[in-house]
Amino acid sequence: MIVKLGGYGYSSNTYLILDKENILIDPGAGEYTEKILEEIETYTTNIDLIINTHCHYDHCSSNYILEEIFGCPTAINDREVKHLKLGDEVTVSYLFGKKLTPPKDIIPLSEIKLDFLEIIETPGHTYGSISIIYKDSLITGDTLFKYGVGRTDFPTGNFNQLKNSILKLEKIFYEKNLKFILPGHGEIGDKRAFIYAKNIL
């Protein structure tokens, strides 16, 4: 089971996966943690792991608070572990006038094995951006939205990489007969998201 949570203000969408383990994807901005926690607690009192699709402040600044509550580690692409640990400019916390407080327990994604999730590297928005397949859904972070694509003018962003990542996701989406695009912001999409994206790219 997967549930869409959050999306308050500038904070990212959050996805709660309830399966063999309970996985929280992109808990969002720290300012909205209390609201996210209320939503989580309507489904479960346990989170086993947080996964960030990338290290931007609006996706991961509540990690450390939820880590304290649930005692769970955070996993992120190996390339972005150092940025999350340091809370440096790659997290773009400066855009929000904030300082990112990192979680204490950060695990490189390469060390995580979950047989009910598939991790896909989709660089472009950041060089460590990932997408995640869960059942018939594709969680895309800020790589692909219902009506558009992620920005590439932030640190480590790359337009050509983003374009290639979206073409890669489109191929996977059809090969695996997926149905839903679960983006980092905005509404849930479907296969038409690729049409909108390619019109932009």
mmCIF file of N, CA, C and O in Angstrom, residues 46-148:
data_model
loop_
_atom_site.group_PDB
_atom_site.id
_atom_site.type_symbol
_atom_site.label_atom_id
_atom_site.label_comp_id
_atom_site.label_asym_id
_atom_site.label_seq_id
_atom_site.Cartn_x
_atom_site.Cartn_y
_atom_site.Cartn_z
ATOM 1 N N ASN A 46 4.913 3.260 13.252
ATOM 2 C CA ASN A 46 6.288 2.811 13.035
ATOM 3 C C ASN A 46 6.776 3.147 11.633
ATOM 4 O O ASN A 46 6.085 2.877 10.648
ATOM 5 N N ILE A 47 7.937 3.751 11.534
ATOM 6 C CA ILE A 47 8.628 3.956 10.265
ATOM 7 C C ILE A 47 9.983 3.260 10.365
ATOM 8 O O ILE A 47 10.744 3.504 11.306
ATOM 9 N N ASP A 48 10.286 2.390 9.403
ATOM 10 C CA ASP A 48 11.540 1.648 9.430
ATOM 11 C C ASP A 48 12.675 2.371 8.722
ATOM 12 O O ASP A 48 13.845 2.206 9.085
ATOM 13 N N LEU A 49 12.318 3.151 7.704
ATOM 14 C CA LEU A 49 13.358 3.789 6.894
ATOM 15 C C LEU A 49 12.787 5.013 6.193
ATOM 16 O O LEU A 49 11.658 4.990 5.693
ATOM 17 N N ILE A 50 13.591 6.078 6.148
ATOM 18 C CA ILE A 50 13.296 7.246 5.320
ATOM 19 C C ILE A 50 14.171 7.157 4.078
ATOM 20 O O ILE A 50 15.363 6.853 4.171
ATOM 21 N N ILE A 51 13.593 7.418 2.914
ATOM 22 C CA ILE A 51 14.367 7.515 1.675
ATOM 23 C C ILE A 51 14.136 8.899 1.085
ATOM 24 O O ILE A 51 12.995 9.341 0.962
ATOM 25 N N ASN A 52 15.221 9.560 0.725
ATOM 26 C CA ASN A 52 15.125 10.844 0.021
ATOM 27 C C ASN A 52 15.412 10.642 -1.454
ATOM 28 O O ASN A 52 16.399 10.001 -1.817
ATOM 29 N N THR A 53 14.564 11.221 -2.308
ATOM 30 C CA THR A 53 14.813 11.138 -3.748
ATOM 31 C C THR A 53 15.976 12.030 -4.164
ATOM 32 O O THR A 53 16.612 11.802 -5.191
ATOM 33 N N HIS A 54 16.256 13.051 -3.369
ATOM 34 C CA HIS A 54 17.431 13.910 -3.530
ATOM 35 C C HIS A 54 17.554 14.757 -2.267
ATOM 36 O O HIS A 54 16.685 14.688 -1.387
ATOM 37 N N CYS A 55 18.609 15.556 -2.187
ATOM 38 C CA CYS A 55 18.951 16.186 -0.907
ATOM 39 C C CYS A 55 18.429 17.613 -0.737
ATOM 40 O O CYS A 55 18.896 18.331 0.150
ATOM 41 N N HIS A 56 17.470 18.053 -1.520
ATOM 42 C CA HIS A 56 16.981 19.422 -1.386
ATOM 43 C C HIS A 56 16.184 19.616 -0.094
ATOM 44 O O HIS A 56 15.430 18.736 0.330
ATOM 45 N N TYR A 57 16.346 20.796 0.469
ATOM 46 C CA TYR A 57 15.761 21.149 1.762
ATOM 47 C C TYR A 57 14.263 20.864 1.852
ATOM 48 O O TYR A 57 13.782 20.360 2.873
ATOM 49 N N ASP A 58 13.529 21.169 0.803
ATOM 50 C CA ASP A 58 12.069 21.008 0.846
ATOM 51 C C ASP A 58 11.629 19.547 0.825
ATOM 52 O O ASP A 58 10.452 19.238 1.030
ATOM 53 N N HIS A 59 12.574 18.638 0.623
ATOM 54 C CA HIS A 59 12.280 17.200 0.641
ATOM 55 C C HIS A 59 12.813 16.503 1.893
ATOM 56 O O HIS A 59 12.296 15.448 2.253
ATOM 57 N N CYS A 60 13.837 17.080 2.516
ATOM 58 C CA CYS A 60 14.532 16.287 3.536
ATOM 59 C C CYS A 60 14.816 16.997 4.862
ATOM 60 O O CYS A 60 15.444 16.398 5.739
ATOM 61 N N SER A 61 14.356 18.212 5.057
ATOM 62 C CA SER A 61 14.731 18.908 6.294
ATOM 63 C C SER A 61 13.954 18.444 7.518
ATOM 64 O O SER A 61 14.286 18.819 8.646
ATOM 65 N N SER A 62 12.942 17.621 7.328
ATOM 66 C CA SER A 62 12.266 17.037 8.502
ATOM 67 C C SER A 62 12.812 15.648 8.852
ATOM 68 O O SER A 62 12.373 15.038 9.829
ATOM 69 N N ASN A 63 13.793 15.171 8.090
ATOM 70 C CA ASN A 63 14.377 13.845 8.358
ATOM 71 C C ASN A 63 14.789 13.686 9.820
ATOM 72 O O ASN A 63 14.475 12.688 10.470
ATOM 73 N N TYR A 64 15.534 14.673 10.317
ATOM 74 C CA TYR A 64 16.144 14.517 11.643
ATOM 75 C C TYR A 64 15.088 14.464 12.737
ATOM 76 O O TYR A 64 15.273 13.774 13.761
ATOM 77 N N ILE A 65 13.986 15.168 12.556
ATOM 78 C CA ILE A 65 12.924 15.157 13.572
ATOM 79 C C ILE A 65 12.235 13.797 13.601
ATOM 80 O O ILE A 65 11.998 13.215 14.661
ATOM 81 N N LEU A 66 11.947 13.276 12.409
ATOM 82 C CA LEU A 66 11.281 11.978 12.322
ATOM 83 C C LEU A 66 12.221 10.848 12.746
ATOM 84 O O LEU A 66 11.777 9.841 13.290
ATOM 85 N N GLU A 67 13.510 11.035 12.517
ATOM 86 C CA GLU A 67 14.496 10.072 13.008
ATOM 87 C C GLU A 67 14.425 9.974 14.534
ATOM 88 O O GLU A 67 14.453 8.875 15.101
ATOM 89 N N GLU A 68 14.308 11.122 15.180
ATOM 90 C CA GLU A 68 14.228 11.136 16.644
ATOM 91 C C GLU A 68 12.953 10.464 17.137
ATOM 92 O O GLU A 68 12.957 9.771 18.161
ATOM 93 N N ILE A 69 11.870 10.651 16.414
ATOM 94 C CA ILE A 69 10.580 10.091 16.836
ATOM 95 C C ILE A 69 10.519 8.587 16.598
ATOM 96 O O ILE A 69 10.089 7.819 17.469
ATOM 97 N N PHE A 70 10.946 8.154 15.396
ATOM 98 C CA PHE A 70 10.772 6.755 15.001
ATOM 99 C C PHE A 70 12.042 5.910 15.152
ATOM 100 O O PHE A 70 11.987 4.686 15.015
ATOM 101 N N GLY A 71 13.182 6.563 15.370
ATOM 102 C CA GLY A 71 14.429 5.817 15.496
ATOM 103 C C GLY A 71 14.866 5.157 14.204
ATOM 104 O O GLY A 71 15.498 4.087 14.229
ATOM 105 N N CYS A 72 14.533 5.786 13.082
ATOM 106 C CA CYS A 72 14.814 5.182 11.773
ATOM 107 C C CYS A 72 15.945 5.931 11.059
ATOM 108 O O CYS A 72 16.082 7.145 11.210
ATOM 109 N N PRO A 73 16.750 5.216 10.257
ATOM 110 C CA PRO A 73 17.793 5.872 9.473
ATOM 111 C C PRO A 73 17.225 6.502 8.196
ATOM 112 O O PRO A 73 16.075 6.253 7.820
ATOM 113 N N THR A 74 18.062 7.304 7.553
ATOM 114 C CA THR A 74 17.723 7.902 6.260
ATOM 115 C C THR A 74 18.660 7.345 5.196
ATOM 116 O O THR A 74 19.877 7.279 5.401
ATOM 117 N N ALA A 75 18.100 6.958 4.053
ATOM 118 C CA ALA A 75 18.899 6.499 2.917
ATOM 119 C C ALA A 75 18.787 7.505 1.779
ATOM 120 O O ALA A 75 17.712 8.058 1.523
ATOM 121 N N ILE A 76 19.909 7.738 1.112
ATOM 122 C CA ILE A 76 19.958 8.661 -0.016
ATOM 123 C C ILE A 76 21.049 8.175 -0.967
ATOM 124 O O ILE A 76 21.964 7.435 -0.558
ATOM 125 N N ASN A 77 20.942 8.557 -2.225
ATOM 126 C CA ASN A 77 21.954 8.175 -3.203
ATOM 127 C C ASN A 77 23.354 8.432 -2.643
ATOM 128 O O ASN A 77 23.621 9.475 -2.040
ATOM 129 N N ASP A 78 24.244 7.500 -2.872
ATOM 130 C CA ASP A 78 25.610 7.582 -2.354
ATOM 131 C C ASP A 78 26.262 8.933 -2.663
ATOM 132 O O ASP A 78 27.009 9.482 -1.845
ATOM 133 N N ARG A 79 25.958 9.484 -3.847
ATOM 134 C CA ARG A 79 26.590 10.738 -4.273
ATOM 135 C C ARG A 79 26.148 11.931 -3.426
ATOM 136 O O ARG A 79 26.840 12.946 -3.373
ATOM 137 N N GLU A 80 24.993 11.797 -2.767
ATOM 138 C CA GLU A 80 24.456 12.935 -2.019
ATOM 139 C C GLU A 80 24.550 12.777 -0.500
ATOM 140 O O GLU A 80 24.112 13.655 0.237
ATOM 141 N N VAL A 81 25.123 11.675 -0.052
ATOM 142 C CA VAL A 81 25.292 11.461 1.389
ATOM 143 C C VAL A 81 26.048 12.630 2.014
ATOM 144 O O VAL A 81 25.643 13.196 3.034
ATOM 145 N N LYS A 82 27.152 13.024 1.382
ATOM 146 C CA LYS A 82 27.984 14.085 1.963
ATOM 147 C C LYS A 82 27.243 15.415 2.036
ATOM 148 O O LYS A 82 27.413 16.182 2.995
ATOM 149 N N HIS A 83 26.399 15.697 1.040
ATOM 150 C CA HIS A 83 25.669 16.965 1.037
ATOM 151 C C HIS A 83 24.612 16.997 2.143
ATOM 152 O O HIS A 83 24.425 18.020 2.807
ATOM 153 N N LEU A 84 23.938 15.862 2.331
ATOM 154 C CA LEU A 84 22.943 15.787 3.403
ATOM 155 C C LEU A 84 23.622 15.886 4.768
ATOM 156 O O LEU A 84 23.117 16.559 5.664
ATOM 157 N N LYS A 85 24.768 15.242 4.918
ATOM 158 C CA LYS A 85 25.496 15.295 6.196
ATOM 159 C C LYS A 85 25.951 16.711 6.532
ATOM 160 O O LYS A 85 25.902 17.135 7.685
ATOM 161 N N LEU A 86 26.404 17.426 5.512
ATOM 162 C CA LEU A 86 26.940 18.774 5.722
ATOM 163 C C LEU A 86 25.870 19.859 5.690
ATOM 164 O O LEU A 86 26.082 20.964 6.197
ATOM 165 N N GLY A 87 24.725 19.549 5.069
ATOM 166 C CA GLY A 87 23.712 20.579 4.872
ATOM 167 C C GLY A 87 24.253 21.716 4.020
ATOM 168 O O GLY A 87 23.942 22.889 4.265
ATOM 169 N N ASP A 88 25.045 21.381 3.013
ATOM 170 C CA ASP A 88 25.750 22.398 2.224
ATOM 171 C C ASP A 88 24.874 23.020 1.135
ATOM 172 O O ASP A 88 23.647 22.819 1.111
ATOM 173 N N GLU A 89 25.500 23.765 0.217
ATOM 174 C CA GLU A 89 24.746 24.523 -0.790
ATOM 175 C C GLU A 89 23.957 23.634 -1.748
ATOM 176 O O GLU A 89 22.975 24.081 -2.340
ATOM 177 N N VAL A 90 24.343 22.378 -1.885
ATOM 178 C CA VAL A 90 23.614 21.479 -2.787
ATOM 179 C C VAL A 90 22.203 21.205 -2.260
ATOM 180 O O VAL A 90 21.293 20.895 -3.020
ATOM 181 N N THR A 91 21.998 21.362 -0.958
ATOM 182 C CA THR A 91 20.656 21.175 -0.379
ATOM 183 C C THR A 91 19.739 22.375 -0.652
ATOM 184 O O THR A 91 18.552 22.320 -0.348
ATOM 185 N N VAL A 92 20.288 23.426 -1.189
ATOM 186 C CA VAL A 92 19.584 24.701 -1.497
ATOM 187 C C VAL A 92 18.774 25.242 -0.313
ATOM 188 O O VAL A 92 17.764 25.919 -0.508
ATOM 189 N N SER A 93 19.211 24.975 0.897
ATOM 190 C CA SER A 93 18.498 25.512 2.068
ATOM 191 C C SER A 93 18.487 27.039 2.054
ATOM 192 O O SER A 93 17.565 27.660 2.580
ATOM 193 N N TYR A 94 19.507 27.619 1.424
ATOM 194 C CA TYR A 94 19.601 29.090 1.348
ATOM 195 C C TYR A 94 18.425 29.705 0.606
ATOM 196 O O TYR A 94 18.043 30.846 0.870
ATOM 197 N N LEU A 95 17.827 28.957 -0.314
ATOM 198 C CA LEU A 95 16.663 29.474 -1.059
ATOM 199 C C LEU A 95 15.477 29.731 -0.137
ATOM 200 O O LEU A 95 14.611 30.548 -0.434
ATOM 201 N N PHE A 96 15.443 29.009 0.964
ATOM 202 C CA PHE A 96 14.331 29.106 1.908
ATOM 203 C C PHE A 96 14.714 29.918 3.143
ATOM 204 O O PHE A 96 13.930 30.014 4.093
ATOM 205 N N GLY A 97 15.929 30.472 3.124
ATOM 206 C CA GLY A 97 16.404 31.244 4.269
ATOM 207 C C GLY A 97 16.591 30.401 5.504
ATOM 208 O O GLY A 97 16.437 30.879 6.638
ATOM 209 N N LYS A 98 16.949 29.136 5.304
ATOM 210 C CA LYS A 98 17.056 28.194 6.422
ATOM 211 C C LYS A 98 18.418 27.511 6.433
ATOM 212 O O LYS A 98 19.167 27.560 5.454
ATOM 213 N N LYS A 99 18.683 26.831 7.527
ATOM 214 C CA LYS A 99 19.856 25.962 7.639
ATOM 215 C C LYS A 99 19.367 24.541 7.855
ATOM 216 O O LYS A 99 18.503 24.305 8.698
ATOM 217 N N LEU A 100 19.875 23.608 7.064
ATOM 218 C CA LEU A 100 19.420 22.226 7.168
ATOM 219 C C LEU A 100 20.141 21.503 8.305
ATOM 220 O O LEU A 100 21.362 21.512 8.373
ATOM 221 N N THR A 101 19.357 20.910 9.206
ATOM 222 C CA THR A 101 19.904 20.062 10.254
ATOM 223 C C THR A 101 19.853 18.617 9.767
ATOM 224 O O THR A 101 18.766 18.095 9.506
ATOM 225 N N PRO A 102 20.991 17.968 9.589
ATOM 226 C CA PRO A 102 20.982 16.609 9.034
ATOM 227 C C PRO A 102 20.557 15.569 10.063
ATOM 228 O O PRO A 102 20.745 15.770 11.278
ATOM 229 N N PRO A 103 20.020 14.452 9.600
ATOM 230 C CA PRO A 103 19.793 13.327 10.516
ATOM 231 C C PRO A 103 21.139 12.740 10.934
ATOM 232 O O PRO A 103 22.158 12.954 10.264
ATOM 233 N N LYS A 104 21.161 11.985 11.999
ATOM 234 C CA LYS A 104 22.421 11.416 12.495
ATOM 235 C C LYS A 104 22.812 10.145 11.741
ATOM 236 O O LYS A 104 23.996 9.884 11.538
ATOM 237 N N ASP A 105 21.813 9.369 11.360
ATOM 238 C CA ASP A 105 22.078 8.058 10.754
ATOM 239 C C ASP A 105 21.713 8.101 9.270
ATOM 240 O O ASP A 105 20.542 7.972 8.900
ATOM 241 N N ILE A 106 22.723 8.311 8.423
ATOM 242 C CA ILE A 106 22.512 8.394 6.973
ATOM 243 C C ILE A 106 23.204 7.208 6.306
ATOM 244 O O ILE A 106 24.402 6.979 6.506
ATOM 245 N N ILE A 107 22.449 6.463 5.507
ATOM 246 C CA ILE A 107 22.957 5.252 4.865
ATOM 247 C C ILE A 107 22.996 5.452 3.351
ATOM 248 O O ILE A 107 22.001 5.891 2.756
ATOM 249 N N PRO A 108 24.109 5.135 2.695
ATOM 250 C CA PRO A 108 24.126 5.169 1.218
ATOM 251 C C PRO A 108 23.117 4.157 0.660
ATOM 252 O O PRO A 108 23.013 3.026 1.158
ATOM 253 N N LEU A 109 22.384 4.572 -0.349
ATOM 254 C CA LEU A 109 21.337 3.701 -0.902
ATOM 255 C C LEU A 109 21.885 2.372 -1.407
ATOM 256 O O LEU A 109 21.172 1.368 -1.412
ATOM 257 N N SER A 110 23.129 2.358 -1.826
ATOM 258 C CA SER A 110 23.724 1.114 -2.338
ATOM 259 C C SER A 110 23.773 0.024 -1.266
ATOM 260 O O SER A 110 23.895 -1.167 -1.582
ATOM 261 N N GLU A 111 23.651 0.420 -0.010
ATOM 262 C CA GLU A 111 23.705 -0.552 1.090
ATOM 263 C C GLU A 111 22.315 -1.042 1.505
ATOM 264 O O GLU A 111 22.198 -1.874 2.407
ATOM 265 N N ILE A 112 21.283 -0.507 0.868
ATOM 266 C CA ILE A 112 19.901 -0.867 1.218
ATOM 267 C C ILE A 112 19.360 -1.890 0.225
ATOM 268 O O ILE A 112 19.447 -1.706 -0.992
ATOM 269 N N LYS A 113 18.820 -2.972 0.738
ATOM 270 C CA LYS A 113 18.204 -3.999 -0.109
ATOM 271 C C LYS A 113 16.749 -4.201 0.323
ATOM 272 O O LYS A 113 16.480 -4.667 1.416
ATOM 273 N N LEU A 114 15.834 -3.808 -0.552
ATOM 274 C CA LEU A 114 14.403 -3.982 -0.301
ATOM 275 C C LEU A 114 13.800 -4.636 -1.532
ATOM 276 O O LEU A 114 13.777 -4.040 -2.614
ATOM 277 N N ASP A 115 13.302 -5.852 -1.384
ATOM 278 C CA ASP A 115 12.854 -6.588 -2.566
ATOM 279 C C ASP A 115 11.516 -6.098 -3.115
ATOM 280 O O ASP A 115 11.103 -6.506 -4.192
ATOM 281 N N PHE A 116 10.863 -5.183 -2.401
ATOM 282 C CA PHE A 116 9.577 -4.680 -2.897
ATOM 283 C C PHE A 116 9.703 -3.291 -3.533
ATOM 284 O O PHE A 116 8.707 -2.714 -3.978
ATOM 285 N N LEU A 117 10.922 -2.755 -3.582
ATOM 286 C CA LEU A 117 11.174 -1.468 -4.238
ATOM 287 C C LEU A 117 12.252 -1.634 -5.296
ATOM 288 O O LEU A 117 13.163 -2.438 -5.137
ATOM 289 N N GLU A 118 12.154 -0.832 -6.357
ATOM 290 C CA GLU A 118 13.234 -0.766 -7.344
ATOM 291 C C GLU A 118 13.706 0.681 -7.445
ATOM 292 O O GLU A 118 12.906 1.582 -7.696
ATOM 293 N N ILE A 119 14.987 0.890 -7.234
ATOM 294 C CA ILE A 119 15.586 2.223 -7.282
ATOM 295 C C ILE A 119 16.188 2.460 -8.663
ATOM 296 O O ILE A 119 16.918 1.617 -9.179
ATOM 297 N N ILE A 120 15.887 3.618 -9.248
ATOM 298 C CA ILE A 120 16.423 3.985 -10.562
ATOM 299 C C ILE A 120 17.164 5.305 -10.423
ATOM 300 O O ILE A 120 16.605 6.283 -9.909
ATOM 301 N N GLU A 121 18.390 5.347 -10.869
ATOM 302 C CA GLU A 121 19.133 6.600 -10.843
ATOM 303 C C GLU A 121 18.660 7.503 -11.980
ATOM 304 O O GLU A 121 18.661 7.102 -13.142
ATOM 305 N N THR A 122 18.213 8.704 -11.616
ATOM 306 C CA THR A 122 17.676 9.649 -12.606
ATOM 307 C C THR A 122 18.291 11.036 -12.396
ATOM 308 O O THR A 122 17.608 11.972 -11.978
ATOM 309 N N PRO A 123 19.578 11.178 -12.680
ATOM 310 C CA PRO A 123 20.238 12.474 -12.498
ATOM 311 C C PRO A 123 19.675 13.538 -13.433
ATOM 312 O O PRO A 123 19.107 13.227 -14.480
ATOM 313 N N GLY A 124 19.859 14.774 -13.032
ATOM 314 C CA GLY A 124 19.391 15.902 -13.847
ATOM 315 C C GLY A 124 18.976 17.057 -12.968
ATOM 316 O O GLY A 124 19.547 18.137 -13.027
ATOM 317 N N HIS A 125 17.967 16.847 -12.151
ATOM 318 C CA HIS A 125 17.563 17.882 -11.183
ATOM 319 C C HIS A 125 18.705 18.086 -10.185
ATOM 320 O O HIS A 125 19.065 19.216 -9.855
ATOM 321 N N THR A 126 19.234 16.984 -9.685
ATOM 322 C CA THR A 126 20.528 16.945 -8.993
ATOM 323 C C THR A 126 21.248 15.717 -9.520
ATOM 324 O O THR A 126 20.632 14.831 -10.106
ATOM 325 N N TYR A 127 22.560 15.640 -9.270
ATOM 326 C CA TYR A 127 23.291 14.506 -9.850
ATOM 327 C C TYR A 127 23.034 13.192 -9.135
ATOM 328 O O TYR A 127 23.388 12.131 -9.631
ATOM 329 N N GLY A 128 22.402 13.262 -7.962
ATOM 330 C CA GLY A 128 22.082 12.036 -7.242
ATOM 331 C C GLY A 128 20.593 11.740 -7.164
ATOM 332 O O GLY A 128 20.163 10.904 -6.368
ATOM 333 N N SER A 129 19.798 12.404 -7.986
ATOM 334 C CA SER A 129 18.347 12.184 -7.949
ATOM 335 C C SER A 129 18.008 10.731 -8.308
ATOM 336 O O SER A 129 18.636 10.130 -9.184
ATOM 337 N N ILE A 130 17.004 10.205 -7.624
ATOM 338 C CA ILE A 130 16.526 8.852 -7.918
ATOM 339 C C ILE A 130 15.025 8.858 -8.139
ATOM 340 O O ILE A 130 14.319 9.789 -7.728
ATOM 341 N N SER A 131 14.555 7.809 -8.802
ATOM 342 C CA SER A 131 13.133 7.500 -8.871
ATOM 343 C C SER A 131 12.946 6.104 -8.302
ATOM 344 O O SER A 131 13.906 5.327 -8.209
ATOM 345 N N ILE A 132 11.721 5.795 -7.907
ATOM 346 C CA ILE A 132 11.456 4.532 -7.207
ATOM 347 C C ILE A 132 10.200 3.882 -7.787
ATOM 348 O O ILE A 132 9.163 4.537 -7.913
ATOM 349 N N ILE A 133 10.310 2.605 -8.115
ATOM 350 C CA ILE A 133 9.137 1.845 -8.543
ATOM 351 C C ILE A 133 8.594 1.071 -7.351
ATOM 352 O O ILE A 133 9.335 0.361 -6.662
ATOM 353 N N TYR A 134 7.299 1.245 -7.130
ATOM 354 C CA TYR A 134 6.594 0.435 -6.132
ATOM 355 C C TYR A 134 5.290 -0.031 -6.757
ATOM 356 O O TYR A 134 4.409 0.775 -7.077
ATOM 357 N N LYS A 135 5.180 -1.333 -6.976
ATOM 358 C CA LYS A 135 4.010 -1.933 -7.613
ATOM 359 C C LYS A 135 3.734 -1.240 -8.950
ATOM 360 O O LYS A 135 4.594 -1.264 -9.826
ATOM 361 N N ASP A 136 2.580 -0.570 -9.123
ATOM 362 C CA ASP A 136 2.267 0.035 -10.422
ATOM 363 C C ASP A 136 2.539 1.535 -10.448
ATOM 364 O O ASP A 136 2.060 2.255 -11.322
ATOM 365 N N SER A 137 3.325 1.998 -9.479
ATOM 366 C CA SER A 137 3.585 3.431 -9.355
ATOM 367 C C SER A 137 5.065 3.757 -9.521
ATOM 368 O O SER A 137 5.941 2.976 -9.122
ATOM 369 N N LEU A 138 5.320 4.932 -10.086
ATOM 370 C CA LEU A 138 6.672 5.444 -10.274
ATOM 371 C C LEU A 138 6.804 6.752 -9.512
ATOM 372 O O LEU A 138 6.160 7.749 -9.851
ATOM 373 N N ILE A 139 7.601 6.733 -8.452
ATOM 374 C CA ILE A 139 7.856 7.919 -7.635
ATOM 375 C C ILE A 139 9.033 8.650 -8.263
ATOM 376 O O ILE A 139 10.126 8.090 -8.369
ATOM 377 N N THR A 140 8.825 9.893 -8.677
ATOM 378 C CA THR A 140 9.809 10.560 -9.528
ATOM 379 C C THR A 140 10.541 11.729 -8.875
ATOM 380 O O THR A 140 11.373 12.372 -9.525
ATOM 381 N N GLY A 141 10.266 12.025 -7.605
ATOM 382 C CA GLY A 141 10.924 13.176 -6.995
ATOM 383 C C GLY A 141 10.679 14.428 -7.825
ATOM 384 O O GLY A 141 9.565 14.666 -8.298
ATOM 385 N N ASP A 142 11.750 15.209 -8.035
ATOM 386 C CA ASP A 142 11.603 16.423 -8.854
ATOM 387 C C ASP A 142 12.143 16.228 -10.269
ATOM 388 O O ASP A 142 12.461 17.195 -10.956
ATOM 389 N N THR A 143 12.230 14.994 -10.707
ATOM 390 C CA THR A 143 12.628 14.716 -12.092
ATOM 391 C C THR A 143 11.463 14.966 -13.035
ATOM 392 O O THR A 143 11.621 15.626 -14.070
ATOM 393 N N LEU A 144 10.297 14.467 -12.676
ATOM 394 C CA LEU A 144 9.122 14.534 -13.555
ATOM 395 C C LEU A 144 7.884 14.851 -12.726
ATOM 396 O O LEU A 144 7.648 14.226 -11.688
ATOM 397 N N PHE A 145 7.106 15.828 -13.194
ATOM 398 C CA PHE A 145 5.837 16.186 -12.563
ATOM 399 C C PHE A 145 4.679 15.820 -13.490
ATOM 400 O O PHE A 145 4.888 15.423 -14.637
ATOM 401 N N LYS A 146 3.467 15.985 -13.001
ATOM 402 C CA LYS A 146 2.301 15.683 -13.833
ATOM 403 C C LYS A 146 2.297 16.520 -15.103
ATOM 404 O O LYS A 146 1.958 16.029 -16.184
ATOM 405 N N TYR A 147 2.688 17.798 -14.982
ATOM 406 C CA TYR A 147 2.640 18.698 -16.140
ATOM 407 C C TYR A 147 4.000 19.324 -16.465
ATOM 408 O O TYR A 147 4.044 20.359 -17.119
ATOM 409 N N GLY A 148 5.084 18.742 -16.010
ATOM 410 C CA GLY A 148 6.362 19.380 -16.294
ATOM 411 C C GLY A 148 7.541 18.598 -15.766
ATOM 412 O O GLY A 148 7.422 17.421 -15.391
#
